[in-house]
Coordinates of C-alpha atoms in Angstrom, one line a residue:
X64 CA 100.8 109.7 114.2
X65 CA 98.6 106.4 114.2
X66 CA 95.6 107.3 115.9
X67 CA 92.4 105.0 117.0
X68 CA 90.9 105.4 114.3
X69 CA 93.8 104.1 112.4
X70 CA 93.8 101.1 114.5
X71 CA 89.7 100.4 114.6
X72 CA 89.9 100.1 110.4
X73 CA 93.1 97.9 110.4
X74 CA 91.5 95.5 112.6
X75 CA 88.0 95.7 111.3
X76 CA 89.7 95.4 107.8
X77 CA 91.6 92.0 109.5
X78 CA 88.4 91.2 110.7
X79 CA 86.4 90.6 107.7
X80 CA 89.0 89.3 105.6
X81 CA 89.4 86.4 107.8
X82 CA 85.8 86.2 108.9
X83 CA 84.7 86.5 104.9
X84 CA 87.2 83.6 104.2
X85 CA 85.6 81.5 106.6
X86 CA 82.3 81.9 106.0
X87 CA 82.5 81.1 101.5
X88 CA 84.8 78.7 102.2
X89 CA 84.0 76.8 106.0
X90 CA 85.8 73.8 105.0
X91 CA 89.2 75.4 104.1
X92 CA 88.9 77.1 107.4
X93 CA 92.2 77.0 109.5
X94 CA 92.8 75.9 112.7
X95 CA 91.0 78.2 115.8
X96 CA 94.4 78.5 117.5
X97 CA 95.9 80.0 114.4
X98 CA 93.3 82.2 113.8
X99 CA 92.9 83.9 117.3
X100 CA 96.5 84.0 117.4
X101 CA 97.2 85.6 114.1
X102 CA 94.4 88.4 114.7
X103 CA 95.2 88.7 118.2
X104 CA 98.6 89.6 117.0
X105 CA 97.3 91.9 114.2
X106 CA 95.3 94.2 117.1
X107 CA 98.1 93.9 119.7
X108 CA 100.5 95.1 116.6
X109 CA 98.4 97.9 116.0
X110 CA 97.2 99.2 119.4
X111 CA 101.3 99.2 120.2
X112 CA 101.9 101.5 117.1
X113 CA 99.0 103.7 118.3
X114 CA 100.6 103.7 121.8
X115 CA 104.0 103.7 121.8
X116 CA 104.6 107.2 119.9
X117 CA 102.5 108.2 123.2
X118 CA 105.1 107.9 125.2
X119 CA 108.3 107.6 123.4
X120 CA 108.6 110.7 121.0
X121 CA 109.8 113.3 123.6
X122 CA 111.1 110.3 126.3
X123 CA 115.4 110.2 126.9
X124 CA 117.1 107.0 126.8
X125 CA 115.5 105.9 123.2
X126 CA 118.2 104.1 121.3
X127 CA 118.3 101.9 124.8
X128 CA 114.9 101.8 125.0
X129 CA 114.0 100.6 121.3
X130 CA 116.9 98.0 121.5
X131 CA 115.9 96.5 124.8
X132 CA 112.1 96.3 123.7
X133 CA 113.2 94.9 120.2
X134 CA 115.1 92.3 121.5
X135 CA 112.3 91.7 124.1
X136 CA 110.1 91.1 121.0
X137 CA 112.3 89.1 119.4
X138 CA 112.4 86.7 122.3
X139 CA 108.9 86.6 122.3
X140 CA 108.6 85.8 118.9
X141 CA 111.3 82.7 119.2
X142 CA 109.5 81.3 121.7
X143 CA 105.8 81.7 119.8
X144 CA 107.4 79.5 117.0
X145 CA 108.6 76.9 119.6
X146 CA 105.5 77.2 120.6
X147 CA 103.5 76.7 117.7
X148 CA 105.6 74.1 116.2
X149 CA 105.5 71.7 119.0
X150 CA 101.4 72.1 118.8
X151 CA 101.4 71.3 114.6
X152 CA 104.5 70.1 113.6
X153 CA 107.0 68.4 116.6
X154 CA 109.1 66.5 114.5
X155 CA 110.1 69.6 112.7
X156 CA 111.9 70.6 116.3
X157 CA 114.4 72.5 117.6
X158 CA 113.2 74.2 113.9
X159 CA 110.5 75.9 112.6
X160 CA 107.2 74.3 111.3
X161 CA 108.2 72.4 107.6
X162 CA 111.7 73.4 108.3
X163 CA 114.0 72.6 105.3
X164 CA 116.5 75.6 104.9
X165 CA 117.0 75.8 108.5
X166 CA 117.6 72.3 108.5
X167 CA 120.4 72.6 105.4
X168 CA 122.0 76.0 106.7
X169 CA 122.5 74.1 110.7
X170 CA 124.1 70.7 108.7
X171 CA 126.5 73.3 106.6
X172 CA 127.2 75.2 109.9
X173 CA 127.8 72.0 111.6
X174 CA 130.3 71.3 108.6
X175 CA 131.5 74.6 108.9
X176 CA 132.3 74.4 112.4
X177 CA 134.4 71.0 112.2
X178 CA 136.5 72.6 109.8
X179 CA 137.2 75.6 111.5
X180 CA 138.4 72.9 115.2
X181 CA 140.4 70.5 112.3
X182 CA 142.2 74.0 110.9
X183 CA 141.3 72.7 107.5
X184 CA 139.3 75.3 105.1
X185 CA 135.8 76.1 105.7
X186 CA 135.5 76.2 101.8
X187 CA 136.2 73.1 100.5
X188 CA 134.1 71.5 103.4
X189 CA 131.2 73.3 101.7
X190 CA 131.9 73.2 98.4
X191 CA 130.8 69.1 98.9
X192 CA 127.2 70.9 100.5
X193 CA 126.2 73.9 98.4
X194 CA 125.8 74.1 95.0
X195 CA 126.7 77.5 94.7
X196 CA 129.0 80.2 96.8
X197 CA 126.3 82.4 97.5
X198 CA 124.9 80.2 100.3
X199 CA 128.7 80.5 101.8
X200 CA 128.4 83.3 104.2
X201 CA 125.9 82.3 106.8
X202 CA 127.2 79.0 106.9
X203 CA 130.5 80.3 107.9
X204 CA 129.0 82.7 110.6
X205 CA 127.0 79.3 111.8
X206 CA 130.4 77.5 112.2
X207 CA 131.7 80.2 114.2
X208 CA 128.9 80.6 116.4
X209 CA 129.2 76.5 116.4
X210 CA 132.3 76.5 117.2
X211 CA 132.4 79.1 119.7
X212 CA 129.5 78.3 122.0
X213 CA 128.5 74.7 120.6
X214 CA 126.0 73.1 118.2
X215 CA 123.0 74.5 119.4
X216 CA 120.5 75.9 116.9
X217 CA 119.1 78.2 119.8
X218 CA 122.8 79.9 119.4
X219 CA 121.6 80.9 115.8
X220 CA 118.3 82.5 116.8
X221 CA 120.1 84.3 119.7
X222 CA 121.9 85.8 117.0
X223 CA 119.4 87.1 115.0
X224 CA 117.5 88.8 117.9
X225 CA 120.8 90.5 118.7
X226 CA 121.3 91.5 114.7
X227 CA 117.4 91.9 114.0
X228 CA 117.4 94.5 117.0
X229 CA 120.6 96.5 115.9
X230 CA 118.8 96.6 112.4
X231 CA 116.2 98.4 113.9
X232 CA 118.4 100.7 115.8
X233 CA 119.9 101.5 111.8
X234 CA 117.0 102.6 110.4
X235 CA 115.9 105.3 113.0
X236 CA 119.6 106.7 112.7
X237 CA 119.4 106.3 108.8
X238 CA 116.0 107.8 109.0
X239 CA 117.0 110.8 111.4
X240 CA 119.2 111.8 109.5
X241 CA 117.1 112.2 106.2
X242 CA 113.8 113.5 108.2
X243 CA 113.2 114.1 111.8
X244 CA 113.6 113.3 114.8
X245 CA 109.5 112.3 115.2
X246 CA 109.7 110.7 111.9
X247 CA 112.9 108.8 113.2
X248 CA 111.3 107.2 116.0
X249 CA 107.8 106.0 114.4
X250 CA 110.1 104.0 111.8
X251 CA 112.2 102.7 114.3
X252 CA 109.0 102.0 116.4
X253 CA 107.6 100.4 113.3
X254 CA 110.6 98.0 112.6
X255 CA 110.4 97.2 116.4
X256 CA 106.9 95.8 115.9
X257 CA 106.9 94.4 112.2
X258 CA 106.0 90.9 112.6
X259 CA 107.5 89.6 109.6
X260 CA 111.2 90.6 110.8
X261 CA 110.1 89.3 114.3
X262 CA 108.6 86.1 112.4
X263 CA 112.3 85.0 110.2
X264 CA 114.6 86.4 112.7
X265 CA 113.7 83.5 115.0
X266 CA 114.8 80.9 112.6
X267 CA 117.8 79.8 111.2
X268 CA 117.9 81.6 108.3
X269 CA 120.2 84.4 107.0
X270 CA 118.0 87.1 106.0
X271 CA 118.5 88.8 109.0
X272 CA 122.2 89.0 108.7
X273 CA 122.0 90.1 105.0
X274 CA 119.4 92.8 105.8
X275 CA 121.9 93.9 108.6
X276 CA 124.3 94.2 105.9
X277 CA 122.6 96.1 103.3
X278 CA 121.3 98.2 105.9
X279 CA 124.1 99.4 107.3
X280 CA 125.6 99.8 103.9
X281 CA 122.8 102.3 103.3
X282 CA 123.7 104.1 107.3
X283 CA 127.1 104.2 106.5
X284 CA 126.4 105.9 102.8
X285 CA 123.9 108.4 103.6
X286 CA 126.2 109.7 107.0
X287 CA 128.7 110.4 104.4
X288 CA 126.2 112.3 103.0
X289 CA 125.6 114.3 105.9
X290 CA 129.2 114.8 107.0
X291 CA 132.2 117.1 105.6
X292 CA 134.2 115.6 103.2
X293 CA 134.2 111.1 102.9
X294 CA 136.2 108.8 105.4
X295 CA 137.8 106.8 103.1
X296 CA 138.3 104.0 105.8
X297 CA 134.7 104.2 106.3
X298 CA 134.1 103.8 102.4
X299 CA 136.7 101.1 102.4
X300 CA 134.6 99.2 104.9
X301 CA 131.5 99.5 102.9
X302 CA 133.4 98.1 99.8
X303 CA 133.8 95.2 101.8
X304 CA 130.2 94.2 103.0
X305 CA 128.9 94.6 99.6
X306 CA 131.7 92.4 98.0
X307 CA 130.9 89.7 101.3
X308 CA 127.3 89.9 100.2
X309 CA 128.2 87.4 96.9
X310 CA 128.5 84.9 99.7
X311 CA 124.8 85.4 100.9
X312 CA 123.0 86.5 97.6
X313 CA 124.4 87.2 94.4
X314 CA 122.8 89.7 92.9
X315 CA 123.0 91.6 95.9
X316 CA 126.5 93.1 95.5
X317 CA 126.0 95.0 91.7
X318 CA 123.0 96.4 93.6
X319 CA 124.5 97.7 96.7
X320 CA 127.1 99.1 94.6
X321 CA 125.0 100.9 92.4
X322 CA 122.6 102.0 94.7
X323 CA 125.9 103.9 96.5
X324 CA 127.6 105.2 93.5
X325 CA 123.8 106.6 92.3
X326 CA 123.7 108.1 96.0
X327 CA 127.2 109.8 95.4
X328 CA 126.8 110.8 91.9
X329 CA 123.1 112.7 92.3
X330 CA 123.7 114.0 95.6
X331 CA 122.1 117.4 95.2
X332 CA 124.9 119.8 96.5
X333 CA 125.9 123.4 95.8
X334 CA 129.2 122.7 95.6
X335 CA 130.2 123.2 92.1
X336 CA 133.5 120.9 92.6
X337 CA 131.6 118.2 94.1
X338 CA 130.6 116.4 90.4
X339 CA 134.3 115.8 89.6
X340 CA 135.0 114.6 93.0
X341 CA 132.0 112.0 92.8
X342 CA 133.2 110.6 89.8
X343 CA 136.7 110.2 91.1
X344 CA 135.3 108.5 94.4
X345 CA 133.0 106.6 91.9
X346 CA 135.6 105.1 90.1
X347 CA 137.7 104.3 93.4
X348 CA 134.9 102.5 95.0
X349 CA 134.2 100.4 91.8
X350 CA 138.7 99.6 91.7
X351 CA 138.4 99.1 95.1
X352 CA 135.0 96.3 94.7
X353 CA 137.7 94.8 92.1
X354 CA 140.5 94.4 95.0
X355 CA 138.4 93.0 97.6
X356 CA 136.7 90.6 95.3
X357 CA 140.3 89.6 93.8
X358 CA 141.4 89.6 97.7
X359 CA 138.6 87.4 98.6
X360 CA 139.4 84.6 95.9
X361 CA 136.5 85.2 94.1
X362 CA 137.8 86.6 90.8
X363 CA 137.6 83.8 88.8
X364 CA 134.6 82.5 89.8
X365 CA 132.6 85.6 90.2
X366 CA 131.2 85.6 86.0
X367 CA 129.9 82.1 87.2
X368 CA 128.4 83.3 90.5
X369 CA 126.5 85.8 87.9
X370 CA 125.6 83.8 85.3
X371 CA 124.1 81.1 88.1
X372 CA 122.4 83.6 89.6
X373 CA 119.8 83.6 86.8
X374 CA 119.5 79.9 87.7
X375 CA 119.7 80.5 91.4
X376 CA 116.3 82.6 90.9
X377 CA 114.6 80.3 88.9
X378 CA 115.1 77.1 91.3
X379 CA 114.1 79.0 94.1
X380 CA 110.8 80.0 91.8
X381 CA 110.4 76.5 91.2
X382 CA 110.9 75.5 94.5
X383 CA 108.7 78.3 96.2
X384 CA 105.5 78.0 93.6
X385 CA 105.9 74.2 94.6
X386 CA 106.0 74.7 98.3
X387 CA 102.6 77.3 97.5
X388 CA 101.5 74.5 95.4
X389 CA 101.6 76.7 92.2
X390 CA 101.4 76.0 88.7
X391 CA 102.8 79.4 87.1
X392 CA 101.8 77.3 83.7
X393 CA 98.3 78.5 84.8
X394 CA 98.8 81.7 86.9
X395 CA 95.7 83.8 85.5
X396 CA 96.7 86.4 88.3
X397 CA 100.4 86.2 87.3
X398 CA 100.0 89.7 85.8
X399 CA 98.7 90.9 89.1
X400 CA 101.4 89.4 90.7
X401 CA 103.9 92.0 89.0
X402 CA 102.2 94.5 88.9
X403 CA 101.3 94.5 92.5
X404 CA 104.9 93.2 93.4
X405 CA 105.7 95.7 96.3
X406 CA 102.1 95.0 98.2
X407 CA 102.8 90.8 97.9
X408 CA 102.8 89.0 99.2
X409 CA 99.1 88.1 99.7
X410 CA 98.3 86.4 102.8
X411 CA 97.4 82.5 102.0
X412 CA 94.0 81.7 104.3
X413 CA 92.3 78.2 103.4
X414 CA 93.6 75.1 104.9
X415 CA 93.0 72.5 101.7
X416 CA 96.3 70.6 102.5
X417 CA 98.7 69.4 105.2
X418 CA 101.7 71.9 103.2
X419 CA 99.9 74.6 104.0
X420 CA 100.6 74.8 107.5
X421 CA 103.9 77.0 107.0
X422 CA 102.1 79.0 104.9
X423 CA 98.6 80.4 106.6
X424 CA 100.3 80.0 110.0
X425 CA 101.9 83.5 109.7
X426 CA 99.1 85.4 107.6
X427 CA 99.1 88.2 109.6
X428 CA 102.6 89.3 108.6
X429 CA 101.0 89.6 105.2
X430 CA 97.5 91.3 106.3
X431 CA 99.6 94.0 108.4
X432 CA 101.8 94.8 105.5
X433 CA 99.1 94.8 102.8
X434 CA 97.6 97.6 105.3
X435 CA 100.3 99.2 105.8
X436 CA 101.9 99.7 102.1
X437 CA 99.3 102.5 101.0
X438 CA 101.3 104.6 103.6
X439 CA 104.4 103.8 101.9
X440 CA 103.2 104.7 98.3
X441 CA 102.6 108.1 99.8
X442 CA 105.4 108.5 101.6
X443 CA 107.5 107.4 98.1
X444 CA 105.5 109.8 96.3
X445 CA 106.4 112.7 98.9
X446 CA 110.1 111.7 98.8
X447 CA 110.1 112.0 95.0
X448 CA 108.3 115.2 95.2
X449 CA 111.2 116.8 97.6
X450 CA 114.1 115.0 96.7
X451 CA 115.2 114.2 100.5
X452 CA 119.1 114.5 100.5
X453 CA 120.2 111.3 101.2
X454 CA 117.0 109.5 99.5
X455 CA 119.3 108.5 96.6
X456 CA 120.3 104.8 98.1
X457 CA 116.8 104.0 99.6
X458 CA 115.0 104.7 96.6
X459 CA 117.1 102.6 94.1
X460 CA 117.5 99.8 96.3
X461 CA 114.2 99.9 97.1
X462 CA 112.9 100.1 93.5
X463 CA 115.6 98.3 91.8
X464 CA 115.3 95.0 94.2
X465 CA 111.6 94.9 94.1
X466 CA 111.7 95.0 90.1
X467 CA 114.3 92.3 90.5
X468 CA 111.9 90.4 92.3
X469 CA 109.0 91.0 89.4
X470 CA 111.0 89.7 87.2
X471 CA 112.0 86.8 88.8
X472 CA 108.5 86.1 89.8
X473 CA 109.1 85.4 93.1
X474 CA 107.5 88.7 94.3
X475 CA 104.9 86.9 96.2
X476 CA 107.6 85.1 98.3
X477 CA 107.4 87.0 101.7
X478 CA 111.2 85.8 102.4
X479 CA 112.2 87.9 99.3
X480 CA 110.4 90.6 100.3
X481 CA 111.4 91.2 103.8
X482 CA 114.8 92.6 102.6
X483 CA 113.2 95.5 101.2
X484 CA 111.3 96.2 104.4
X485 CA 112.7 98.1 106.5
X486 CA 113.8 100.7 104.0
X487 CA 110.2 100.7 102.9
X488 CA 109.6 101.5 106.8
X489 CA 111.1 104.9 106.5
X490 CA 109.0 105.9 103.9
X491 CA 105.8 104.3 105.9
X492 CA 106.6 106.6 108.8
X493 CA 106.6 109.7 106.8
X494 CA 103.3 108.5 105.0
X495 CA 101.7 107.8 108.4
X496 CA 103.1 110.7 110.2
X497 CA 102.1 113.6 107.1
X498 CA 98.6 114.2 107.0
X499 CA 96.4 115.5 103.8
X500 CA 92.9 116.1 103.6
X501 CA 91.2 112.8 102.5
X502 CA 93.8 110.7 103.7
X503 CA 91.9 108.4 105.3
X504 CA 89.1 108.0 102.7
X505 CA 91.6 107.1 100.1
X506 CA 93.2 104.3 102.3
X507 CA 89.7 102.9 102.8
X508 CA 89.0 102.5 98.4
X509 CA 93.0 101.3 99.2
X510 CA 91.5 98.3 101.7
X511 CA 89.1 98.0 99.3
X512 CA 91.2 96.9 96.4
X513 CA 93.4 94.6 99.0
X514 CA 90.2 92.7 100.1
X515 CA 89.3 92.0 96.6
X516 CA 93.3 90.8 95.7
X517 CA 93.8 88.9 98.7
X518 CA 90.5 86.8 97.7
X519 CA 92.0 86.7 93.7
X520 CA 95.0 85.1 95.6
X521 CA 93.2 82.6 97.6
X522 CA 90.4 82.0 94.9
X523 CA 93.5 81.3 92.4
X524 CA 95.5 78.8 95.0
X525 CA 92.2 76.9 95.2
X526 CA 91.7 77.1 91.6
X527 CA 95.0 75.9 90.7
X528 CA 94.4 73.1 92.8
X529 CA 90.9 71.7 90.8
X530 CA 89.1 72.6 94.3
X531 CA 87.1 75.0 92.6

């Protein structure tokens, strides 16, 4: 499992990266409280991974026990960005610090929520909001919540600590059933810690739904999988989260739905009847996507949904390498960028402008994953090496979204990346939990390679900026 050693290089490796930052660039340096806090979180993250296995890989009672202590985190985490909003940025309150698509998604849910008391249709009050559809869903589910318990963003962020926490609950039963039971509870231990899901899930945000979506997509697939013969009322429900998904991200439904029909077809099987049946489900699930789409109203204006997607990416590009303060006219390390696009994004650490704030304040989400990822690239390799039944979904979503994200060129946007996460996780806790001699020497030349990109990344941002 993770052992001390483990944990002595990932915060040594923290260590220096920060320290070295300082020290070649002392007036770029960021605030004191946001460096102690973001390392103290880095070696509290990593002493928990090293301890908790301890005690809960034989211990009864651990769905309970990993929900309670994942919403417990989760709490925590809501309050630290109370906290550390109302030190650097109070006006940004009951939000996050530079809060502007909280601030959108709480006006829509407000709209959403009026139309729901006024029995007129939550629709057309957005359609005057959002440009497109795909910003419809979590809107809606605000108006609810709005309407239900009040206007409170608070309500929101209650939410997502329920949902972020049932995530993590998903992926040790996904995981279980692919591996082990030891291997189960380290990625479900992982997701429990992960900062960055801790980090978005305490704003209002819907990335937390949508991952609880496509993640329990993937649970609901892969125990077909592992069951005799398919529930068709279960597969009928699947059908229906991955159409809903247009409402949250466009390009999210195609991908679902081939990620499950590639999990169907290639299932490894000896049944020699199973290939005709596949096909035949295959076909059923893509008639039955048609019928809920139709169903849902969003027939006719699903090819525009599509086409504006491509548009979709590129203002939030825009938007993002603006927020970064990124010419992509002059990205030098725009090849690195792609090519490294599951490790990004690189943690931002210089302080050179007010906008940064939003940025360095949670660099530690970045730092633990860059650690972290080598185990995953071992892990991917081992899955591809035994073709895991049930590996089918997690591997083409996995691979498929992140290429999405490449080519998009927002793979350095850490809100993008998150939704990739937790499947990532499983293949983290294999890579962590299988030994092989030389294991930990290669993850030091690893380090290596991630101290010198990080400082590409920061020497670049200053670069860009004529600081240089």
């Amino acid at each position: 499992m993770w052992t001390r050693t483990y944990t002595n290089i990932a915060v040594l490796f923290t260590l220096l990266v920060v320290l070295f930052h300082i020290v070649i660039f002392p007036e770029y340096a960021m605030p004191l409280f946001i460096i102690l806090g973001g390392v103290g979180t880095t070696f509290l993250f990593f002493v928990a991974l090293q301890e908790y296995p301890k005690h809960w890989l034989t211990t009864s009672g651990f769905i309970r026990k990993l929900f309670i202590h994942s919403v417990l985190y989760r709490i925590v985490g809501v309050i630290a960005l109370y906290l550390l909003t109302l030190f650097f940025d109070p006006g940004s309150l009951p939000f996050e610090i530079k809060a502007i698509d909280s601030v959108n998604y709480n006006s829509s849910g407000l709209l959403a929520a009026e139309a729901i008391q006024r029995g007129e249709s939550v629709f057309k009050a957005l359609s005057g909001f959002w440009k497109s559809e795909s910003d419809y869903g979590f809107s809606i589910v605000i108006g609810v919540l709005y309407y239900l318990f009040g206007p409170y963003p608070l309500v929101i962020k209650i939410f997502n600590v329920l949902i972020g926490s049932l995530i993590v609950i998903r992926i040790y039963q996904i995981t279980r059933h692919i591996y082990d039971e030891e291997r189960a509870r380290l990625a479900g231990i992982l997701l429990m810690l992960m900062p960055p899901l801790i980090w978005f899930g305490g704003m209002a945000l819907k990335e937390t739904l949508l991952i609880f979506i496509i993640v329990n997509v993937a649970y609901l697939i892969i125990k077909q999988v592992f069951v005799t013969g398919f529930k068709w009322a279960v597969m009928g429900f699947v059908v229906f989260q991955i159409a809903i998904t247009l409402y949250f991200r466009t390009i999210m439904a195609p991908l679902l739905l081939t990620c499950a029909l590639l999990q169907i077809v290639f299932l490894r099987t000896p049944n020699k009847g199973y290939r005709i049946l596949a096909v035949f489900i295959s076909v059923l699930l893509i008639y039955g996507s048609y019928l809920v789409v139709d169903r849902l109203g969003m027939l006719e204006s699903i090819e525009e949904m599509i086409l504006a997607s491509q548009d979709q990416f590129e203002n939030e590009l825009s938007n993002a390498a603006e927020a970064k303060g990124i010419s992509y006219t002059a990205a030098i390390v725009a090849p690195l960028l792609i090519a490294g696009a599951m490790v990004t994004p690189f943690p931002s650490l210089l302080n050179f402008e007010e906008g940064q704030l939003g940025i360095y304040a949670h660099f530690y989400n970045e730092i633990i994953r860059n650690c972290l990822y080598f185990f995953v690239f071992y892990g991917l390799i081992r899955v591809l090496k035994h073709r895991r039944k049930g590996s089918v979904f997690l591997l083409s979503f996995s691979v498929g979204y992140i290429l999405i994200l490449a080519i998009s060129g927002i793979s350095f946007q850490d809100r993008f990346q998150i939704l990739v996460l937790p499947f990532l996780t499983i293949f983290m806790a294999d890579g962590i939990h299988t030994n092989y001699p030389g294991k930990t020497k290669h993850w030091k030349i690893y380090l290596f390679f991630i101290f010198a990109a990080i400082l590409m990344w920061n020497l670049f941002k200053l670069s860009n900026r004529g600081l240089l």
